[in-house]
Coordinates of C-alpha atoms and ligand atoms in Angstrom, one line a residue:
X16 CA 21.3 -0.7 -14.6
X17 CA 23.6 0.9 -17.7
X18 CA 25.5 3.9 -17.1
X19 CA 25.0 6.8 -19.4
X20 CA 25.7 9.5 -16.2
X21 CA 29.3 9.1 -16.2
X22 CA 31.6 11.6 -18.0
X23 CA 34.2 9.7 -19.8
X24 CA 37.1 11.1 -21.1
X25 CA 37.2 11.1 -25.0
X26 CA 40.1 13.4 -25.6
X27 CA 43.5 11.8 -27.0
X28 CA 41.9 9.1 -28.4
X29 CA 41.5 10.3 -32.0
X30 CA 38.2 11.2 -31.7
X31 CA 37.0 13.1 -34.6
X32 CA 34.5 14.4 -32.8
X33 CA 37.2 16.1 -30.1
X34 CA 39.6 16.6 -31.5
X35 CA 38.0 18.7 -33.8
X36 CA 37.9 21.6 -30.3
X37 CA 41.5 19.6 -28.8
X38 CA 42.9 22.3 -26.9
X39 CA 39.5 24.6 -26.5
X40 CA 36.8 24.9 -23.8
X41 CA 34.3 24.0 -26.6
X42 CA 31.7 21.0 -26.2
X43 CA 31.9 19.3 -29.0
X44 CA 27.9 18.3 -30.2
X45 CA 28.1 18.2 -34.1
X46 CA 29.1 14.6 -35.7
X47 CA 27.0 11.9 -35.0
X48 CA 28.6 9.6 -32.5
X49 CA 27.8 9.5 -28.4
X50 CA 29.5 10.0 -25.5
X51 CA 28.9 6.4 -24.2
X52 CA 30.3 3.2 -23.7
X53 CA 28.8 0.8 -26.0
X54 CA 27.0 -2.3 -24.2
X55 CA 28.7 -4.4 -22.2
X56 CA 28.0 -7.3 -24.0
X57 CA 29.8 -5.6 -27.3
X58 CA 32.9 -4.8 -24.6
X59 CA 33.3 -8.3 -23.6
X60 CA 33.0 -9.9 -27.1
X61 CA 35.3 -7.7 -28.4
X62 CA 37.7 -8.5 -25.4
X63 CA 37.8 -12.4 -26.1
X64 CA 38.3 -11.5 -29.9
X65 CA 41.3 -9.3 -28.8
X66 CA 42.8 -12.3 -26.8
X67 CA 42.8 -14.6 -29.5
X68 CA 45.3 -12.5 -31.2
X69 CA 44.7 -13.4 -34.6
X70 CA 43.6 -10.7 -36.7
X71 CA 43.3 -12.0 -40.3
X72 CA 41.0 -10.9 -43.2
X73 CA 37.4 -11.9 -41.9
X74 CA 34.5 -13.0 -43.3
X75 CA 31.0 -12.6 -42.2
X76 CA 30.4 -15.5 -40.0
X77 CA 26.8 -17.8 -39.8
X78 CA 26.7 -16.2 -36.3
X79 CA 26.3 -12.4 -37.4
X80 CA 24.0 -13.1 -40.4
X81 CA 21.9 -14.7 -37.8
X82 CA 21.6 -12.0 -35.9
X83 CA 21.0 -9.7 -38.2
X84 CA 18.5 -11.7 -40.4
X85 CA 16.9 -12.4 -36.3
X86 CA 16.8 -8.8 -35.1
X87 CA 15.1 -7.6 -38.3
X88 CA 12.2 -10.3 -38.2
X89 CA 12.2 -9.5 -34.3
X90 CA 12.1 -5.8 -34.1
X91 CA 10.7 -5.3 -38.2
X92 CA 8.7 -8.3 -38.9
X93 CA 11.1 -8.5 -42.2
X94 CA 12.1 -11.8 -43.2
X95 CA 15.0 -11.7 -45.5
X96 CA 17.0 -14.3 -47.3
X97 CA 20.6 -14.4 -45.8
X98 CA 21.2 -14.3 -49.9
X99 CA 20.3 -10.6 -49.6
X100 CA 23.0 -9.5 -47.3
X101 CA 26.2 -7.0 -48.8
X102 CA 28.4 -6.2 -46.1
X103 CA 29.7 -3.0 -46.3
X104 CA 32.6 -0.7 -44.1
X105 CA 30.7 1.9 -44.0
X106 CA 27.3 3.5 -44.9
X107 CA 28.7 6.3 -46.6
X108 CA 30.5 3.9 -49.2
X109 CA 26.8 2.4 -49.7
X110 CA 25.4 5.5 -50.6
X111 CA 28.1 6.2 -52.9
X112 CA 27.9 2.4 -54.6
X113 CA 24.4 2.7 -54.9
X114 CA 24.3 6.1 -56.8
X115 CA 27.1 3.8 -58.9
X116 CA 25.4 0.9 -59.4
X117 CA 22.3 1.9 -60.6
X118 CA 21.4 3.7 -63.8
X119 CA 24.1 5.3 -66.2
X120 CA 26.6 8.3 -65.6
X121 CA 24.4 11.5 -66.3
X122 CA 21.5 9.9 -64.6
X123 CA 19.5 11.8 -62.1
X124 CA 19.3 11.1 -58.2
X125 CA 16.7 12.4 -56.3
X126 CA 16.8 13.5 -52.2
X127 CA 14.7 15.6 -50.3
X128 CA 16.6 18.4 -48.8
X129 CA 17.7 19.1 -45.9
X130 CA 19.7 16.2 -45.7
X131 CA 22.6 14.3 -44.1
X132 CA 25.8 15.5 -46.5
X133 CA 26.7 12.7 -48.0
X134 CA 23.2 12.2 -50.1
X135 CA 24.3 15.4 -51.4
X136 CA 27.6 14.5 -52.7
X137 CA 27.3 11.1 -53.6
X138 CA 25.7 11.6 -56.9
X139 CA 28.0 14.0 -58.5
X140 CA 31.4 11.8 -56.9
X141 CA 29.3 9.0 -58.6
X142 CA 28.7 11.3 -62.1
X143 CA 25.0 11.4 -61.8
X144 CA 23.1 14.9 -61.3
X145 CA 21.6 15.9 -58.1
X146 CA 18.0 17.0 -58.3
X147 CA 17.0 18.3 -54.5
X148 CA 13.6 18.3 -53.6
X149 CA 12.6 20.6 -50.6
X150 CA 10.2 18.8 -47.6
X151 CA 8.1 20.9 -46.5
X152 CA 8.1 22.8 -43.4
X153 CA 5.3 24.5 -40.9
X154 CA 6.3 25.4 -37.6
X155 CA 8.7 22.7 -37.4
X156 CA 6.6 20.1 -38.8
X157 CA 8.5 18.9 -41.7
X158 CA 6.9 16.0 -44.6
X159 CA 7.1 14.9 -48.0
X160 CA 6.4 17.4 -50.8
X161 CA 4.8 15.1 -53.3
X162 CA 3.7 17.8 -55.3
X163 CA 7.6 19.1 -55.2
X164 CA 8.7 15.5 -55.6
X165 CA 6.4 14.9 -59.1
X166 CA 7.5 18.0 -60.3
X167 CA 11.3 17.3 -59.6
X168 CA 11.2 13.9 -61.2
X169 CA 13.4 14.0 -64.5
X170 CA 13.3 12.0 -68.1
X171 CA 16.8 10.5 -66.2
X172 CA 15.4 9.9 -62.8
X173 CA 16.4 6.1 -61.9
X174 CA 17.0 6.7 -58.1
X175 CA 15.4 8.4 -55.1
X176 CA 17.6 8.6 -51.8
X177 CA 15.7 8.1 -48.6
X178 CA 17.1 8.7 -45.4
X179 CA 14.6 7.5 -42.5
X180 CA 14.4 8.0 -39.2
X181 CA 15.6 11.2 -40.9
X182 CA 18.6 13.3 -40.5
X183 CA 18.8 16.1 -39.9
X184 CA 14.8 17.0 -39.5
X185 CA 13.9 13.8 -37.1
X186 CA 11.3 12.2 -38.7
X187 CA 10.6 8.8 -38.6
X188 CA 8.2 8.6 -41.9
X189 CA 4.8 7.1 -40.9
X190 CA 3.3 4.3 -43.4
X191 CA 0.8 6.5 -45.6
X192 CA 3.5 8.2 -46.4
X193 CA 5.9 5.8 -47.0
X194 CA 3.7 3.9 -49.4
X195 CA 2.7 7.3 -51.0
X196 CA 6.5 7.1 -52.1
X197 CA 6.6 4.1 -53.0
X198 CA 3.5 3.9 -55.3
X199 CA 5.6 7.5 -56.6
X200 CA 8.9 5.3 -57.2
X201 CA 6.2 1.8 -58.8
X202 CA 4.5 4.5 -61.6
X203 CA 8.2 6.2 -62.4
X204 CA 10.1 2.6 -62.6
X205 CA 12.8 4.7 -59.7
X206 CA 14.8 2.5 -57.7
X207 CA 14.5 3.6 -54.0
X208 CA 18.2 3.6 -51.4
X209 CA 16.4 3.7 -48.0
X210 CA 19.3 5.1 -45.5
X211 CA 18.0 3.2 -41.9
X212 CA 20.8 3.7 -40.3
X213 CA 18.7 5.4 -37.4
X214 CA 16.2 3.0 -37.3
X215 CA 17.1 1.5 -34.1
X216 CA 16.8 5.4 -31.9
X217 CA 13.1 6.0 -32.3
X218 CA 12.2 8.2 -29.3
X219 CA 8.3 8.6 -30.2
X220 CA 6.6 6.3 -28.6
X221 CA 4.0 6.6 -31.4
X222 CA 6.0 5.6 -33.8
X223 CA 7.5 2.7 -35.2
X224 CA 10.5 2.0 -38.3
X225 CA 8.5 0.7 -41.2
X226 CA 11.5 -0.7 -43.4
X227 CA 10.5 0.8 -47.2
X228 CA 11.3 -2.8 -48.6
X229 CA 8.3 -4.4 -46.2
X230 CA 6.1 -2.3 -48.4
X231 CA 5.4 -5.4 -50.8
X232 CA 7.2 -7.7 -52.7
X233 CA 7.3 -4.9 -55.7
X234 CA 8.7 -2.6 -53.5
X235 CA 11.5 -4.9 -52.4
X236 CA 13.0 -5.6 -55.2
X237 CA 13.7 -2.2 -56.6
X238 CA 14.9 -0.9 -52.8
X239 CA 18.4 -0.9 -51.3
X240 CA 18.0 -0.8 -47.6
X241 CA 21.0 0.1 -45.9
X242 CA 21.4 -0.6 -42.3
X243 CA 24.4 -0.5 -39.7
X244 CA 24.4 -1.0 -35.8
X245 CA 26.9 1.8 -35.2
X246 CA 24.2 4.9 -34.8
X247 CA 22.1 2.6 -31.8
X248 CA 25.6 0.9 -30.3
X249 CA 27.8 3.5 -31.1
X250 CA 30.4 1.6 -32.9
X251 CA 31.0 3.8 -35.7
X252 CA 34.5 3.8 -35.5
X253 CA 34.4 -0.2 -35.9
X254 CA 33.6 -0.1 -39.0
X255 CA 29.9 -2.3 -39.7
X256 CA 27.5 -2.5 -42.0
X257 CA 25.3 -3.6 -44.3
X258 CA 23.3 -3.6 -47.9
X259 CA 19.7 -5.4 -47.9
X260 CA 18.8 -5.7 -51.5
X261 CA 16.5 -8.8 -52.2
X262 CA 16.8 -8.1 -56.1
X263 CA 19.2 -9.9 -57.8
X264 CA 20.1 -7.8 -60.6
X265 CA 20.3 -4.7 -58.7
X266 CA 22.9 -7.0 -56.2
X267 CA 24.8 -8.0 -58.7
X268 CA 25.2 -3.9 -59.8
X269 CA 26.1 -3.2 -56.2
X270 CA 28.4 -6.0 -55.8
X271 CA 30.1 -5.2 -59.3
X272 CA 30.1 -1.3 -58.5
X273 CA 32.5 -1.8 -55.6
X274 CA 34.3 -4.4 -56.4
X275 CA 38.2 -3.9 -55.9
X276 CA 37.5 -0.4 -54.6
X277 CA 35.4 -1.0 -51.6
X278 CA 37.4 -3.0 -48.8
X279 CA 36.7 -6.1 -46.6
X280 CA 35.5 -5.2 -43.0
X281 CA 37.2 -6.0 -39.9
X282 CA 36.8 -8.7 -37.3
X283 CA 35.8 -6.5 -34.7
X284 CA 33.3 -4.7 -36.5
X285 CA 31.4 -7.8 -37.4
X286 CA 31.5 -8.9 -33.7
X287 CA 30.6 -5.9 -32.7
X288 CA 27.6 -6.3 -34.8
X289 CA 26.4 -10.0 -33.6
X290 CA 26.7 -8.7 -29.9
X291 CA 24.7 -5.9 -30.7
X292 CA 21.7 -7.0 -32.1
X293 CA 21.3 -10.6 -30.4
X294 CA 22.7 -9.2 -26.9
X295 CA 22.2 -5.8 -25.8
X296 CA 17.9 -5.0 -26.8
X297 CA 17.4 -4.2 -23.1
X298 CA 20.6 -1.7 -23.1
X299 CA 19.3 0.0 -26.0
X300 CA 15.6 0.1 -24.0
X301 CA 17.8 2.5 -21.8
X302 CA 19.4 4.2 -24.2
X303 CA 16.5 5.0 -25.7
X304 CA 14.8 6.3 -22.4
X305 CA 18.2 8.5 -21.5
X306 CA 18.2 10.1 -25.2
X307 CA 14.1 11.4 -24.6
X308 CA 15.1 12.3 -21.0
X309 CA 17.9 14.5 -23.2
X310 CA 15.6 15.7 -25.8
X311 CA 13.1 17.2 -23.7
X312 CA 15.9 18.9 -21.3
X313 CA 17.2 20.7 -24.6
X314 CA 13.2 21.2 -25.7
X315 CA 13.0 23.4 -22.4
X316 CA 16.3 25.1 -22.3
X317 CA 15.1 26.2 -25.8
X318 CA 11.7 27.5 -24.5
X319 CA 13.6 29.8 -22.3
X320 CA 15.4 31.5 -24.1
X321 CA 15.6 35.0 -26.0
X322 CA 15.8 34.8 -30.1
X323 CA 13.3 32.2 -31.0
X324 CA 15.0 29.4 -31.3
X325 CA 12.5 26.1 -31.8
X326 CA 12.8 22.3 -33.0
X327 CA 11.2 20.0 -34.8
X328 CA 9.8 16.9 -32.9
X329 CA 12.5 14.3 -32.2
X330 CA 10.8 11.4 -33.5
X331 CA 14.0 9.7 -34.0
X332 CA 18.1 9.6 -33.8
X333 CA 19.7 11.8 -31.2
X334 CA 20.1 14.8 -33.9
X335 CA 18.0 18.3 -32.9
X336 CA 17.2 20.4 -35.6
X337 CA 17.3 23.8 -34.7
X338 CA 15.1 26.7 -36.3
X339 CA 17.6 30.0 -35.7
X340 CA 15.6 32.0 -38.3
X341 CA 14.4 34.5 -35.7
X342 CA 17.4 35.2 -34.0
X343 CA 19.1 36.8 -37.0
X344 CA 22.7 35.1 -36.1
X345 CA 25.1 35.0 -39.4
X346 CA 27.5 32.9 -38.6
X347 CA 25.6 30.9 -36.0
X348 CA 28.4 27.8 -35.6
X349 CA 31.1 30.4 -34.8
X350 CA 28.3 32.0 -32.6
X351 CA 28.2 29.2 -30.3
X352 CA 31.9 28.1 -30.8
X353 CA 32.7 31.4 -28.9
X354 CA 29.9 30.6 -25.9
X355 CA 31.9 27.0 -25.9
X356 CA 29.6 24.7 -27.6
X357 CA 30.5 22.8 -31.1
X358 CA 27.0 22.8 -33.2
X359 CA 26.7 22.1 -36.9
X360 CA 25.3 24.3 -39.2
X361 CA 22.4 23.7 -41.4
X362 CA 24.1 25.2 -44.6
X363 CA 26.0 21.7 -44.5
X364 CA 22.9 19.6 -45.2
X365 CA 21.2 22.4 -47.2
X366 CA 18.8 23.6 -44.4
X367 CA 20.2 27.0 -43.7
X368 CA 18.7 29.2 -40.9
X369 CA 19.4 25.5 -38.8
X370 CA 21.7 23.9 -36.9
X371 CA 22.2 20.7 -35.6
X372 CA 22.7 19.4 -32.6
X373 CA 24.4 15.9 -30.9
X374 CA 22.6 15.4 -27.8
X375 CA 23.7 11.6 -27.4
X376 CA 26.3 12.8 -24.3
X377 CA 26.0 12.4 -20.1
X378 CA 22.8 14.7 -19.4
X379 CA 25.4 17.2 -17.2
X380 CA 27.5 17.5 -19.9
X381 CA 24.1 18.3 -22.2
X382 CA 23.3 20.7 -19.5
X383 CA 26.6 22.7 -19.4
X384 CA 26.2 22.9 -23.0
X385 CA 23.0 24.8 -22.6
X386 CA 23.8 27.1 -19.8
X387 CA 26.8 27.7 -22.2
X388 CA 23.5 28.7 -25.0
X389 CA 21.4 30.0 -23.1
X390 CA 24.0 32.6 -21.2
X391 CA 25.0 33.5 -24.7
X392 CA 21.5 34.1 -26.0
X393 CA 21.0 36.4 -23.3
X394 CA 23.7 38.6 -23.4
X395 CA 23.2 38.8 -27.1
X396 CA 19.1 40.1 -26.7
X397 CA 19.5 41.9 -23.2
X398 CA 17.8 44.8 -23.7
Ligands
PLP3 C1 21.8 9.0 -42.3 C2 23.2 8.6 -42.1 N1 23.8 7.7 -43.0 C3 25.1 7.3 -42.8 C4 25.8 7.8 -41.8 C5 27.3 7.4 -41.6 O1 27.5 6.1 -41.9 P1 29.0 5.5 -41.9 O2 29.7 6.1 -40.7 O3 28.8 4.0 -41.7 O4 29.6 5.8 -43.2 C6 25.3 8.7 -40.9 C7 26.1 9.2 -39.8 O5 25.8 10.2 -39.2 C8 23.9 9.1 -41.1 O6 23.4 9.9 -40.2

């Protein structure tokens, strides 16, 4: 009924994505956007608001705080207060304003490592100090070191950053261990950033997103959720999202911390927005089906061929992290750049001996890609 098949043409439209290869036979599979049309329903809305013609600075209307505040008690069973809601241009900017916002300059953030770049630099742009905290990993079964995580904590610690479903490893945290963190963050008086941008692509049919702030009322008001409809829609480009942060203090931080610096969003993004979550839960059913047809296609290419690569378990987002320990590849990016594929490399989120890849693209296009792999693997180990 949706069409993820079709090969559409991305190049010349200042995609950062391809025009990072523009001129080169390379698939581009590293930063996290798809190769689809958003849904329909996001098309046409965005159409009509194109034909008014009118494009002045917007406000969030009743309409998309509705259906935000509706798809979270519908697919979360969170009821928030409309009150809650900071609307941001972009996630990234969250992260940063939260490391701002809370605690002093010279305080201590918290992340487990590997991680999605930005946790990485946020603190330091934002004067606090980094402290990384390594998950642990057995044959591609990462977790939560708690032991690692008590011992990392610092006299400054204010703030732990959470990114779930996770990026890069795939996790989508289960509940013992997500209120194993948060009675962590209660007894240490550390505020919690939950990243849930991903929380709309879980592919395990096991699992479900558990928002950190549904933990209790305790745990709620010393979390900043931050959400955004552009990883499940792909509408990143638009410009969308959003702070949950049911404490008032800690709002009034956030709002303070990027004030005059942080600008208004657009009116397409927040259209974008109220389409998506009232109007398109049955197109992201299919997207959803598509992406786990993907992962396992790449799961088998992987089994087949020389050097050992592996993955971890895509419980969630349409990220693959890629174990490339046994094949003994240096520069493994540039590796693949020459077989004409565009992977990221684990070094960037602090997992190296990794690399990432974007498998939210037509399944032929996935599949060229890993002939591409696999014919390079094999001329690399032939005997
Ligand atoms: C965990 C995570 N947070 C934030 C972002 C980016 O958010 P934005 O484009 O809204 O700044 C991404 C994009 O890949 C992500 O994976």
């Amino acid at each position: 009924m949706f069409d993820f098949d079709t090969v559409i043409d991305r190049r010349g439209t200042g995609s950062e994505k391809w025009e990072k290869y523009a001129g080169k036979d390379i698939l581009p599979m590293w930063v996290a956007d798809m190769d689809f049309r958003s849904p329909p329903a996001v098309i046409e809305g965005l159409r009509r608001r194109t034909e008014h013609g009118v494009f002045g600075y917007t406000k969030a209307s009743a309409e998309v705080i509705d259906a935000v505040v509706d798809m979270l008690e519908r697919d979360f069973g969170w009821k928030i207060d409309p009150a809650w809601l900071v609307w941001l241009p972009g996630l990234v900017s969250g992260l940063n304003v939260t490391c701002r916002s809370v605690g002093e300059a010279g305080d201590d953030v918290l992340t487990l490592v590997p991680v999605y770049p930005p946790f990485l630099s946020a603190p330091r742009f934002s004067g606090r100090g980094l402290v990384r905290v390594p998950m642990h990993e057995n044959a591609n079964r990462w977790g939560i070191d708690f032991n690692r995580l008590e011992a990392a904590r610092t006299p400054r610690t204010r703030l732990f950053m959470l990114c779930n479903p996770h990026n890069p490893v795939g996790r989508v945290f289960d509940l013992a261990e997500l209120q194993q963190l948060a009675e962590w963050s209660l007894r240490h008086g550390v505020i919690v950033c939950a990243d849930e941008i991903h929380c709309g692509l879980v592919l395990d049919p096991e699992k479900r997103h558990i928002p950190f702030a549904t933990l209790g009322a305790e745990v709620a008001e010393s979390t900043i959720t931050l959400m955004a409809p552009s990883k499940t829609f792909n509408l990143a480009g638009l410009g969308c999202s959003f702070a949950i942060i049911p404490s008032e203090s800690l709002r009034r931080s956030f709002v303070q911390a990027k004030a005059g610096i942080v600008p208004m969003l657009n009116p397409y993004g927040y259209l974008a927005a109220e389409a998506a979550y009232r109007d398109c839960e049955e197109w992201r059913r299919a997207l959803i089906d598509y992406l786990r047809g993907n992962r396992d296609t790449l799961a088998e290419a992987l089994k087949r061929w020389p050097g050992g690569l592996s993955m971890a378990p895509v419980e969630g987002t349409y990220l693959a992290w890629i174990d490339i320990r046994q094949a003994g590849l240096d520069e493994p990016v540039r590796f693949f750049e020459a077989a004409g594929v565009g992977l990221q490399d684990g070094r960037e989120f602090d997992g190296p001996g990794f690399v990432r890849l974007n498998f939210g693209c037509p399944r032929s296009v996935l599949n060229e890609a890993l002939a591409r792999m696999g014919r390079a693997l094999e001329e690399r180990f032939k005997r």
